[in-house]
Short mmCIF file of C-alpha atoms (C1' of nucleotides) in Angstrom, two decimals:
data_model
loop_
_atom_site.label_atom_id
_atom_site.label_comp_id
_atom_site.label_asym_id
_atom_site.label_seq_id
_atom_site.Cartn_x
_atom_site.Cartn_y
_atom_site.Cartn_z
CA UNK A 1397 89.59 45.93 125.96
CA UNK A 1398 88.04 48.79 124.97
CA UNK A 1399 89.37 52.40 125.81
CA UNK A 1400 86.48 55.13 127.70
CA UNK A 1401 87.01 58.17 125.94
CA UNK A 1402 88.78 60.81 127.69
CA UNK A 1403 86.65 63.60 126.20
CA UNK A 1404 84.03 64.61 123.86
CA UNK A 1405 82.87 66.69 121.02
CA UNK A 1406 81.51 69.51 123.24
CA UNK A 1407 84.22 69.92 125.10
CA UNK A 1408 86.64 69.91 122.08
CA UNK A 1409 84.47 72.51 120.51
CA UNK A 1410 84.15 75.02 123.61
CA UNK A 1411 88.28 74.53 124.25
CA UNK A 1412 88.89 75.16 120.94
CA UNK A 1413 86.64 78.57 120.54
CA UNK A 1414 88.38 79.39 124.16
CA UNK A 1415 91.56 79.14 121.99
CA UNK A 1416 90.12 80.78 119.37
CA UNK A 1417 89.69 84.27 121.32
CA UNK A 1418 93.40 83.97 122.92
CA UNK A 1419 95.70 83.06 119.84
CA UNK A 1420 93.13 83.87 116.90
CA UNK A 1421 92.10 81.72 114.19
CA UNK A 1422 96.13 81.02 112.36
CA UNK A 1423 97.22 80.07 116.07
CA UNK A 1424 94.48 77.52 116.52
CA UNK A 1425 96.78 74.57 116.15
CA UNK A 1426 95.66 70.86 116.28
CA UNK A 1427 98.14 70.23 119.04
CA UNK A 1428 97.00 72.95 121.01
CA UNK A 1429 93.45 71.97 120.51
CA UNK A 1430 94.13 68.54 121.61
CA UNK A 1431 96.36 69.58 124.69
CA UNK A 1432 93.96 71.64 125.86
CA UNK A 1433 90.89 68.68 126.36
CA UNK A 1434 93.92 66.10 127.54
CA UNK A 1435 94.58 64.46 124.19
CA UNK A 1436 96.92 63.97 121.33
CA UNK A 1437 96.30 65.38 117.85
CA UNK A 1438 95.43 62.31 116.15
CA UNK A 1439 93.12 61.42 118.27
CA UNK A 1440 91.35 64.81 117.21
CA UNK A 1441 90.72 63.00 113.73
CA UNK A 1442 88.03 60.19 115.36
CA UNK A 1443 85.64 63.00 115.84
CA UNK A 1444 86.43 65.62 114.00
CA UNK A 1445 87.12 65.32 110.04
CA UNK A 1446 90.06 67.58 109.85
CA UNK A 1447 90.80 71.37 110.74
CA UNK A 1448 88.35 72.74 108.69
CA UNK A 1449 85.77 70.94 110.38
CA UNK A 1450 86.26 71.87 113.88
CA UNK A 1451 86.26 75.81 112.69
CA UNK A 1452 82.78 74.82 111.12
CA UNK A 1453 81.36 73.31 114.21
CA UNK A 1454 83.00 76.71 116.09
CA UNK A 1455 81.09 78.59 113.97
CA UNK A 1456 78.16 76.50 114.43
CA UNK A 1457 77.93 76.99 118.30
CA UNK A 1458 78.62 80.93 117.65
CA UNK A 1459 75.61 81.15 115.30
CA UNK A 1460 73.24 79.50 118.06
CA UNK A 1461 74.74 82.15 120.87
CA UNK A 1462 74.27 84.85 118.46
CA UNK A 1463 70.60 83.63 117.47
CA UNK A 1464 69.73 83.12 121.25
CA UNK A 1465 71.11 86.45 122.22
CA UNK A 1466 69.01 88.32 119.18
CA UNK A 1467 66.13 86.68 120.50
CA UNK A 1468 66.07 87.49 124.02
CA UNK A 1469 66.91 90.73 122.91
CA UNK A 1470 63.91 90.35 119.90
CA UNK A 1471 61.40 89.25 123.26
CA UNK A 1472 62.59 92.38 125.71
CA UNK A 1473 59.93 94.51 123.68
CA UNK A 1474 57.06 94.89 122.21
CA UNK A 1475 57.34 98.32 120.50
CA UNK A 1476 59.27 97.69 117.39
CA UNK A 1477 61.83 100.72 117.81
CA UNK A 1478 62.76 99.40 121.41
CA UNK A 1479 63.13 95.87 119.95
CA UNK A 1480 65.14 96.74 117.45
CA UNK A 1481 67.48 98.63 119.42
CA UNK A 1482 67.84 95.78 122.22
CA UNK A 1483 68.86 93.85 119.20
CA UNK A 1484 71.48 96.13 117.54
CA UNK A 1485 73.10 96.78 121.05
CA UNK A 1486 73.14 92.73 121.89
CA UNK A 1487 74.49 92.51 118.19
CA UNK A 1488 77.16 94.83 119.67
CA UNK A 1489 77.36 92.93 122.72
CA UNK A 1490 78.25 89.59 121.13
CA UNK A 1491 81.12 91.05 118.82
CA UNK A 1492 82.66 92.50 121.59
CA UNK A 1493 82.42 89.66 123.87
CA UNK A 1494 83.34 87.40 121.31
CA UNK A 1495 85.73 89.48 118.63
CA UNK A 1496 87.54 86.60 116.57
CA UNK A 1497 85.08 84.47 116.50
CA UNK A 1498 82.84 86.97 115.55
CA UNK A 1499 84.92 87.60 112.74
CA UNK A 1500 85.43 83.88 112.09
CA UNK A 1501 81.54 83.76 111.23
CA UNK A 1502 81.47 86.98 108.96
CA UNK A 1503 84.76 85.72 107.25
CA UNK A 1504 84.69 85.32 103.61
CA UNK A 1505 86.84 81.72 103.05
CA UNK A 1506 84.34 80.19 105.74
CA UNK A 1507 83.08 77.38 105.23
CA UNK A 1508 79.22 76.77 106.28
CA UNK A 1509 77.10 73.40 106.56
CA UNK A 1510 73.18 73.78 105.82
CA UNK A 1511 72.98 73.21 110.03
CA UNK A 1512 74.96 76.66 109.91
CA UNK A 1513 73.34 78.23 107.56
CA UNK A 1514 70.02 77.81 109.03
CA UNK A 1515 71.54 79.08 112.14
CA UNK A 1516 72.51 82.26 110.58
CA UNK A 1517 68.89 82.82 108.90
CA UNK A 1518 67.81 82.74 112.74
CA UNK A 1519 69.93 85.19 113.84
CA UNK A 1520 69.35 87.85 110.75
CA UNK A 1521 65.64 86.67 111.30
CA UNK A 1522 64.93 88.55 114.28
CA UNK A 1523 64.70 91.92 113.37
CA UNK A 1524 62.48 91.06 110.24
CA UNK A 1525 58.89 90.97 112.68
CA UNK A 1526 59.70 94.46 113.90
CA UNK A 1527 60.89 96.12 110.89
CA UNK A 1528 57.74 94.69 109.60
CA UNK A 1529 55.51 96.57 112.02
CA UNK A 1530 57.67 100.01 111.30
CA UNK A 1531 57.96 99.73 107.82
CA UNK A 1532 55.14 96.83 106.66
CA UNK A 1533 55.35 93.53 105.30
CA UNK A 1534 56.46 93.99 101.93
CA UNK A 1535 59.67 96.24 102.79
CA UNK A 1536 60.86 94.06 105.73
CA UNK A 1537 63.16 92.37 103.88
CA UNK A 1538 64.81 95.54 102.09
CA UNK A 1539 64.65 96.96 105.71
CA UNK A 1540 67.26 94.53 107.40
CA UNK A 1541 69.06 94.89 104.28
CA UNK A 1542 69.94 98.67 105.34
CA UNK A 1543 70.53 97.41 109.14
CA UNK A 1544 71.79 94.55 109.06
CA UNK A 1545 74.90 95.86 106.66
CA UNK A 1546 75.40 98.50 109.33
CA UNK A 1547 75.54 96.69 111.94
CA UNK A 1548 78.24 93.91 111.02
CA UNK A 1549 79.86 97.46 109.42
CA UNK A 1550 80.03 99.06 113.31
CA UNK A 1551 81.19 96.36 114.95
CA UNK A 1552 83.92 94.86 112.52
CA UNK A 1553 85.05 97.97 111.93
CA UNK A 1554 85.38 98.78 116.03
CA UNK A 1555 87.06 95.46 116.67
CA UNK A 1556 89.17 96.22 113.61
CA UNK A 1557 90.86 99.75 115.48
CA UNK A 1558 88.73 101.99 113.41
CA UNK A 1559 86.88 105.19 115.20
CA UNK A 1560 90.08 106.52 116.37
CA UNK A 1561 89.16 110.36 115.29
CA UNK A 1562 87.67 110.98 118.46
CA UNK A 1563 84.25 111.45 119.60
CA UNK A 1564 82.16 108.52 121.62
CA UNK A 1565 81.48 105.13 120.00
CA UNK A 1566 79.23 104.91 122.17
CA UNK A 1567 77.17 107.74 120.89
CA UNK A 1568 78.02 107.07 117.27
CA UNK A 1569 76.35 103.49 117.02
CA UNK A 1570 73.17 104.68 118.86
CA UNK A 1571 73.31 107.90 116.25
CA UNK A 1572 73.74 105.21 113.41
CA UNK A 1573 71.02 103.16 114.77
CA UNK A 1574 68.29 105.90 115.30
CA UNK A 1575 69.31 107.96 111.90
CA UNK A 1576 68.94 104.12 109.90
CA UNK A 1577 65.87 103.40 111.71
CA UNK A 1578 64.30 106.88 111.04
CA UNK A 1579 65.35 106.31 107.58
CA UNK A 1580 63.75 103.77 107.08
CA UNK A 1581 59.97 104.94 108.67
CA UNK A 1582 60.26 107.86 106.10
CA UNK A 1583 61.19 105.51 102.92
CA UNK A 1584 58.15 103.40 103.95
CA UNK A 1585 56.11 103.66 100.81
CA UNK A 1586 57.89 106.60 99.12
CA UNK A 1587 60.20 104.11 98.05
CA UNK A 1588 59.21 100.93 95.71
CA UNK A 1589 62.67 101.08 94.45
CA UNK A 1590 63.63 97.70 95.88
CA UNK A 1591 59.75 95.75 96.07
CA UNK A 1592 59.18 93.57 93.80
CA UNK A 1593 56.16 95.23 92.44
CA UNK A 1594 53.94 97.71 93.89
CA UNK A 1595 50.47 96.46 94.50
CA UNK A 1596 49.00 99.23 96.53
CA UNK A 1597 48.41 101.85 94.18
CA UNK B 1155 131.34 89.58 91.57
CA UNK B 1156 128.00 91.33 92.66
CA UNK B 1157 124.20 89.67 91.46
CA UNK B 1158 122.26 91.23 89.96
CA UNK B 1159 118.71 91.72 91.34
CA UNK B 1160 116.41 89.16 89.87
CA UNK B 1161 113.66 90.87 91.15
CA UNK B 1162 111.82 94.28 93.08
CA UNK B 1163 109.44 94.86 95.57
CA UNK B 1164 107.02 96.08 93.67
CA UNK B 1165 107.22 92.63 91.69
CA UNK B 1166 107.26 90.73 94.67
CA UNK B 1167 103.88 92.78 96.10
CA UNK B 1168 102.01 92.48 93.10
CA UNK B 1169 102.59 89.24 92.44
CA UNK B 1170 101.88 88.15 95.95
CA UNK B 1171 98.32 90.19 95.57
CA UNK B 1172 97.32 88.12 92.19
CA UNK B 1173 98.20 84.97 94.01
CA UNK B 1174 96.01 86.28 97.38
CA UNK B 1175 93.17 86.88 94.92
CA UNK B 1176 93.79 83.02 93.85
CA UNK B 1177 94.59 80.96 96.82
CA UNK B 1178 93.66 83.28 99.62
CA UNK B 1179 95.40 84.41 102.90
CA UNK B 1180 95.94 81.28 104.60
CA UNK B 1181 97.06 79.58 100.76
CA UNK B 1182 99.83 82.52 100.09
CA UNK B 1183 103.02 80.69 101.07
CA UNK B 1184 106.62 82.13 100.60
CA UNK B 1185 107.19 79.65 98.47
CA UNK B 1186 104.89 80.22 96.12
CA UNK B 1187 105.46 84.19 96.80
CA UNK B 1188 108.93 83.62 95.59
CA UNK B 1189 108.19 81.11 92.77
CA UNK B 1190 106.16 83.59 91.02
CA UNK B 1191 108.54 86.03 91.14
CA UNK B 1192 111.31 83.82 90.09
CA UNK B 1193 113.17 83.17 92.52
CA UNK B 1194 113.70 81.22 96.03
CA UNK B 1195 112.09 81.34 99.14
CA UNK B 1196 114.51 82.84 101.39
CA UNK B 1197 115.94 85.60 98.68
CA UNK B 1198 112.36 87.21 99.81
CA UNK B 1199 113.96 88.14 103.25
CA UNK B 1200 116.29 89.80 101.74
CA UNK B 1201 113.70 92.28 101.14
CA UNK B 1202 111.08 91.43 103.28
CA UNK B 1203 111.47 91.26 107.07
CA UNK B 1204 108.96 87.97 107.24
CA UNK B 1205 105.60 87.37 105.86
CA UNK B 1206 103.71 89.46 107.70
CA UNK B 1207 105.73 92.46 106.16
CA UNK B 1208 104.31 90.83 102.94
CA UNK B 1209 101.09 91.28 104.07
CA UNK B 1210 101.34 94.98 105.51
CA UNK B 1211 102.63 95.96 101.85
CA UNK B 1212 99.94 94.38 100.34
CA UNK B 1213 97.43 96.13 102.48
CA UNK B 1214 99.42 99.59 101.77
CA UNK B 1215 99.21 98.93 97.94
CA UNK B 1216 95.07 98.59 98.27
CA UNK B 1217 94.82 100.70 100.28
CA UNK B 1218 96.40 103.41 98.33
CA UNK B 1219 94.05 101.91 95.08
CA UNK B 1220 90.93 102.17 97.84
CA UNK B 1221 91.76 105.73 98.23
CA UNK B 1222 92.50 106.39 94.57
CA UNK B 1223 89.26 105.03 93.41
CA UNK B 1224 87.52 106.80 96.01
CA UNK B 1225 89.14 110.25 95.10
CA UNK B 1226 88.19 110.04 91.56
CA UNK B 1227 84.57 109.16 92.00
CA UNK B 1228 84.83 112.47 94.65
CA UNK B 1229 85.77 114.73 91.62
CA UNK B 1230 82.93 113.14 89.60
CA UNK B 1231 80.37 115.36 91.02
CA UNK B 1232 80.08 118.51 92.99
CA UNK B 1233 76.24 117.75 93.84
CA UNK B 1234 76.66 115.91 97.39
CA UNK B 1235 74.39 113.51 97.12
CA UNK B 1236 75.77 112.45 93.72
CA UNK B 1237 78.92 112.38 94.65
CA UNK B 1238 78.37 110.24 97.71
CA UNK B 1239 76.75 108.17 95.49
CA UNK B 1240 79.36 107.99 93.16
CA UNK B 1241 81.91 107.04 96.21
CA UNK B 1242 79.48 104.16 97.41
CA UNK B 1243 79.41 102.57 93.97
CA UNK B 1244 83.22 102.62 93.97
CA UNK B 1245 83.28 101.38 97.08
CA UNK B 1246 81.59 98.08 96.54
CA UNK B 1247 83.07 97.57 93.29
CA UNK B 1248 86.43 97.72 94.63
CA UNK B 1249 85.91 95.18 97.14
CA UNK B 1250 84.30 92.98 94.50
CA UNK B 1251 87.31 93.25 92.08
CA UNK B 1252 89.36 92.66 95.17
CA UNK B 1253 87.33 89.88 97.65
CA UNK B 1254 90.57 88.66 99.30
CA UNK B 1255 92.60 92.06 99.34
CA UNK B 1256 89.40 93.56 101.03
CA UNK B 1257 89.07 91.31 103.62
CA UNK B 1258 92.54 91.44 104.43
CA UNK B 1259 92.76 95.56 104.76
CA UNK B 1260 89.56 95.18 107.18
CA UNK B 1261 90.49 92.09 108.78
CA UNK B 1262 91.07 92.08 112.63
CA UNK B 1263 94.12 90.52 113.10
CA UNK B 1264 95.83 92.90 110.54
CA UNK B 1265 98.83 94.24 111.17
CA UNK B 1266 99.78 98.35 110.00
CA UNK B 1267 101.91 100.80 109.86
CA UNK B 1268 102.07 104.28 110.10
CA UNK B 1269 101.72 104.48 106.26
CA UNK B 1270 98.74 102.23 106.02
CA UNK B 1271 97.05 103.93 108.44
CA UNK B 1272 97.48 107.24 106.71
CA UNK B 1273 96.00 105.68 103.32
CA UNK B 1274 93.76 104.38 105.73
CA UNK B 1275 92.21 107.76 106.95
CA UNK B 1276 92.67 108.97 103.40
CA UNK B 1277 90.09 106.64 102.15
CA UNK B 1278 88.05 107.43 104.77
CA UNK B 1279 88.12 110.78 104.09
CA UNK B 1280 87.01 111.54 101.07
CA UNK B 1281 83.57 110.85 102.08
CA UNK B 1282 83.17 113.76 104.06
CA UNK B 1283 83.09 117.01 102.63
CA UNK B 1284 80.09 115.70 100.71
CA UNK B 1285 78.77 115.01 103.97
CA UNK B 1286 79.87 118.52 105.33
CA UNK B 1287 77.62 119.89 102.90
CA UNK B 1288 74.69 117.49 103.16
CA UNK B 1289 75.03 117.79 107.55
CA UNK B 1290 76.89 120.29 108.11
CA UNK B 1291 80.36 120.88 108.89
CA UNK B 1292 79.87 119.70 112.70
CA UNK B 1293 78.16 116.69 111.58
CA UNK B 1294 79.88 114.98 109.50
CA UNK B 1295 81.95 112.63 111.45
CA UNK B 1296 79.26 111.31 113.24
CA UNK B 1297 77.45 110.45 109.24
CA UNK B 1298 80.62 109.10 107.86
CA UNK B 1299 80.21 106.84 111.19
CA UNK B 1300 76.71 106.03 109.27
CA UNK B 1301 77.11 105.74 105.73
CA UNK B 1302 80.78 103.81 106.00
CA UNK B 1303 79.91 100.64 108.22
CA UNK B 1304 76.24 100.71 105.63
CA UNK B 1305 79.11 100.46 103.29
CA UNK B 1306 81.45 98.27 104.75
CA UNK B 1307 78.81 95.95 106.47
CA UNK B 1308 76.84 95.56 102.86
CA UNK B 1309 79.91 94.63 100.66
CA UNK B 1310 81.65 92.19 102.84
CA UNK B 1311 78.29 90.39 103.77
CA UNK B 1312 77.46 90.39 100.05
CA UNK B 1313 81.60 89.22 99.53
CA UNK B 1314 80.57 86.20 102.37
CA UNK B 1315 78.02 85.15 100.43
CA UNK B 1316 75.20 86.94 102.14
CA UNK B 1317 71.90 88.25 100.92
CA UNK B 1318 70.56 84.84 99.56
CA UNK B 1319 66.83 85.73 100.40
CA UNK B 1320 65.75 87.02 97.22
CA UNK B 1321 65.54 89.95 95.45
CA UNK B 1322 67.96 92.24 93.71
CA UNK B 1323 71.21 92.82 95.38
CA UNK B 1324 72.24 95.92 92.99
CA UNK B 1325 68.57 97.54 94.53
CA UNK B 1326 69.13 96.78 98.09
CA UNK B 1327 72.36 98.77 97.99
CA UNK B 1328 71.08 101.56 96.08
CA UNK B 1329 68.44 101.47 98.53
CA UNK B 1330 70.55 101.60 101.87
CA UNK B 1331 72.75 104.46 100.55
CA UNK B 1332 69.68 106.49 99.69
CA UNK B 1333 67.26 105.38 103.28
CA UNK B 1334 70.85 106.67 105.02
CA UNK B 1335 71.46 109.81 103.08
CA UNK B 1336 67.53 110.84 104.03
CA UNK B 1337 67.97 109.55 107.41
CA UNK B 1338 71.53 111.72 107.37
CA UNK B 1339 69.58 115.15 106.35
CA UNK B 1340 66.59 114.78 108.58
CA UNK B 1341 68.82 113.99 111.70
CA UNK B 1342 70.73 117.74 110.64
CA UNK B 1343 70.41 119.75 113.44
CA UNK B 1344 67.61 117.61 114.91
CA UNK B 1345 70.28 115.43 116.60
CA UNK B 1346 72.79 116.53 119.06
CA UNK B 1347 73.53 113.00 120.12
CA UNK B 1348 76.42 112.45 119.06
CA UNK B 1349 77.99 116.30 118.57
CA UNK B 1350 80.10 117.25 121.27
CA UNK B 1351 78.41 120.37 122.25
CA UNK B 1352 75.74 122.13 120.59
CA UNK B 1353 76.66 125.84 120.01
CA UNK B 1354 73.81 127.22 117.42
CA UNK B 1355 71.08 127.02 119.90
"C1'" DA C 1359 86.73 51.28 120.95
"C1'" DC C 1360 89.76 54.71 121.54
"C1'" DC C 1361 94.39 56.60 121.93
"C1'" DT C 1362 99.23 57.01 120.51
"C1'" DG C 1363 104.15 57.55 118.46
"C1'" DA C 1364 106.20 57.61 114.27
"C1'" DA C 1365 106.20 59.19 109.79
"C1'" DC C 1366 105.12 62.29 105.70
"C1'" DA C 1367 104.72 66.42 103.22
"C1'" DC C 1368 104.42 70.86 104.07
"C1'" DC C 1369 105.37 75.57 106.19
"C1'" DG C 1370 108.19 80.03 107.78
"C1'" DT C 1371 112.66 81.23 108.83
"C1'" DT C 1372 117.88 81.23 109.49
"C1'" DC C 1373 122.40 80.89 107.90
"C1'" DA C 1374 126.65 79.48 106.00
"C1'" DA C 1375 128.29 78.87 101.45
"C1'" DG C 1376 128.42 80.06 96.67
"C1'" DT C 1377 129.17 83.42 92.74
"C1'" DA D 1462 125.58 92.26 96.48
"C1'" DC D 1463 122.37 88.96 95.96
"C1'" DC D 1464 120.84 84.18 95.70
"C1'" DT D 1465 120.76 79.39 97.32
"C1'" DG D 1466 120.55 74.54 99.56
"C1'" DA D 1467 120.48 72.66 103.85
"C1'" DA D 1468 118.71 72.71 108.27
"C1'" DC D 1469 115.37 73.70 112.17
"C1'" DA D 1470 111.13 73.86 114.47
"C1'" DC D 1471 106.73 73.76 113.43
"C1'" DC D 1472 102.21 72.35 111.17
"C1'" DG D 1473 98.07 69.12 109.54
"C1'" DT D 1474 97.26 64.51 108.62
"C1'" DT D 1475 97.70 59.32 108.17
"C1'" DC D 1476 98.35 54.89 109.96
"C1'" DA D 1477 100.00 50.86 112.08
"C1'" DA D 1478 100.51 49.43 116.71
"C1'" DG D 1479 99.10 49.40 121.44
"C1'" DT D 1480 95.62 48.47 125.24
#
DNA sequence: ACCTGAACACCGTTCAAGT
DNA sequence: ACCTGAACACCGTTCAAGT
């Protein structure tokens, strides 16, 4: 006589993130978890490995919101300095909308599975085709490596308490975003310093 | 008959930050606190309030290292640029002689007190009268708001394992701190976004 | 086939008892 | 004065038993 199950992965996964943003990641408890989808803890273990496992798939579903929201963002413009901006302030967006489990996905001791991982290249993959246009092909890549950085910097470091010497926040990522940005159109061939070789010459 | 003390607080909090470094946050248990330190678990309340309080004087003690490290590479130079360079570089290698202790004193959920946050703004500090001179006095706050989340955003992505792309990580930094510096000195005076009122007009 | 209570080894924390 | 074992309420996890 067999027993219809009384929920599913999905909804384990969007109850537990739910969780995630009340008590933060130490008060996500297996009990809770399972309380919260109509279930007791054990029965957690039938889909879900352990613990770990259902912070991984957490993680998982935050990398594909992330990714989307980059991308709609990413298809808003055409001209690359509009683009990128639409990107850094849904970047912004997402942290604030989602701040522990944004920090679950930047979090050192996380633990990622390749499905994540490819996930995450999405999401830092947006900005490379505009950065491309500003800065050209072969500095893309060093590009997002100035951005990107300051970015996740802004926003952990908001949802962290920091900024508190006055001044708008507001103001001060846009600032960041356009000084970076402008930084970055002036290095544009000046600066071989991190291409692999210089071919144009 | 009086005991003597079998151990101090200083013990106890360095200690504690060598095991951190090993077994990370969630693995530091007062058991293993006190084991260390020779002792048993509940002789740590004694001294401690709980483990949280652990925690906060851990922060405080890296903190105050954070700020010390940051100082010293200050003095190293009186030429701005250098000497923000000098800070950057101390920066990251702090957090990469300290993984878990970094992400602790930036995590979210952190707890501090009065203390911390005054080693805290410390650290923070140092960065800008270099930038004072390099922005101008009126401008400097809104750079530091540049330069530190470059900073901050660069060492803990590189910390989580980041920047797996391709190409030289040592470069990429370099190359950030120097696109935002240039960025920094061409927005001087150009940018009034994010001053509160512009007087020299 | 899926769910469950009971059990196990752990954890942070309290507290009365020891010296 | 300081340290300790015992106890409590929790936690993640396993597993035999239920339907």
């Amino acid at each position: 006589m067999p027993s219809p199950p009384k929920t599913t992965d999905a909804e384990i996964i969007s109850a537990a993130r739910r969780l995630l943003e009340r008590v933060g990641e130490s008060g996500l408890s297996m009990n809770e978890v399972a309380s919260a989808v109509g279930v007791r803890a054990p029965s957690l273990y039938g889909r879900f490995a352990d613990r770990a496992a259902i912070l991984t798939a957490i993680q998982l579903d935050l990398w594909r919101d992330l990714a989307g929201a980059l991308g709609r963002a990413a298809r808003s413009s055409d001209e690359p300095v509009e683009g990128l901006r639409a990107q850094a302030r849904a970047y912004r967006a997402f942290a604030k909308a989602n701040p522990r489990g944004y920090a679950l996905i930047m979090n050192v001791d996380a633990e990622t599975t390749d499905e994540g991982k490819r996930a995450r290249a999405a999401a830092v993959g947006f900005a490379l085709p505009p950065l491309a246009s500003l800065v050209g092909e072969e500095h893309a890549l060093a590009a997002a490596r100035v951005l990107t950085p300051f970015l996740h910097g802004f926003v952990s470091m908001e949802l962290a308490g920091g900024f508190r010497l006055g001044g708008g926040v507001e103001a001060a990522f846009d600032f960041g975003v356009t000084t970076i940005i402008d930084g970055l159109r002036r290095a544009r061939g000046a600066s071989r310093t991190n291409a692999k070789r210089s071919r144009s010459r």
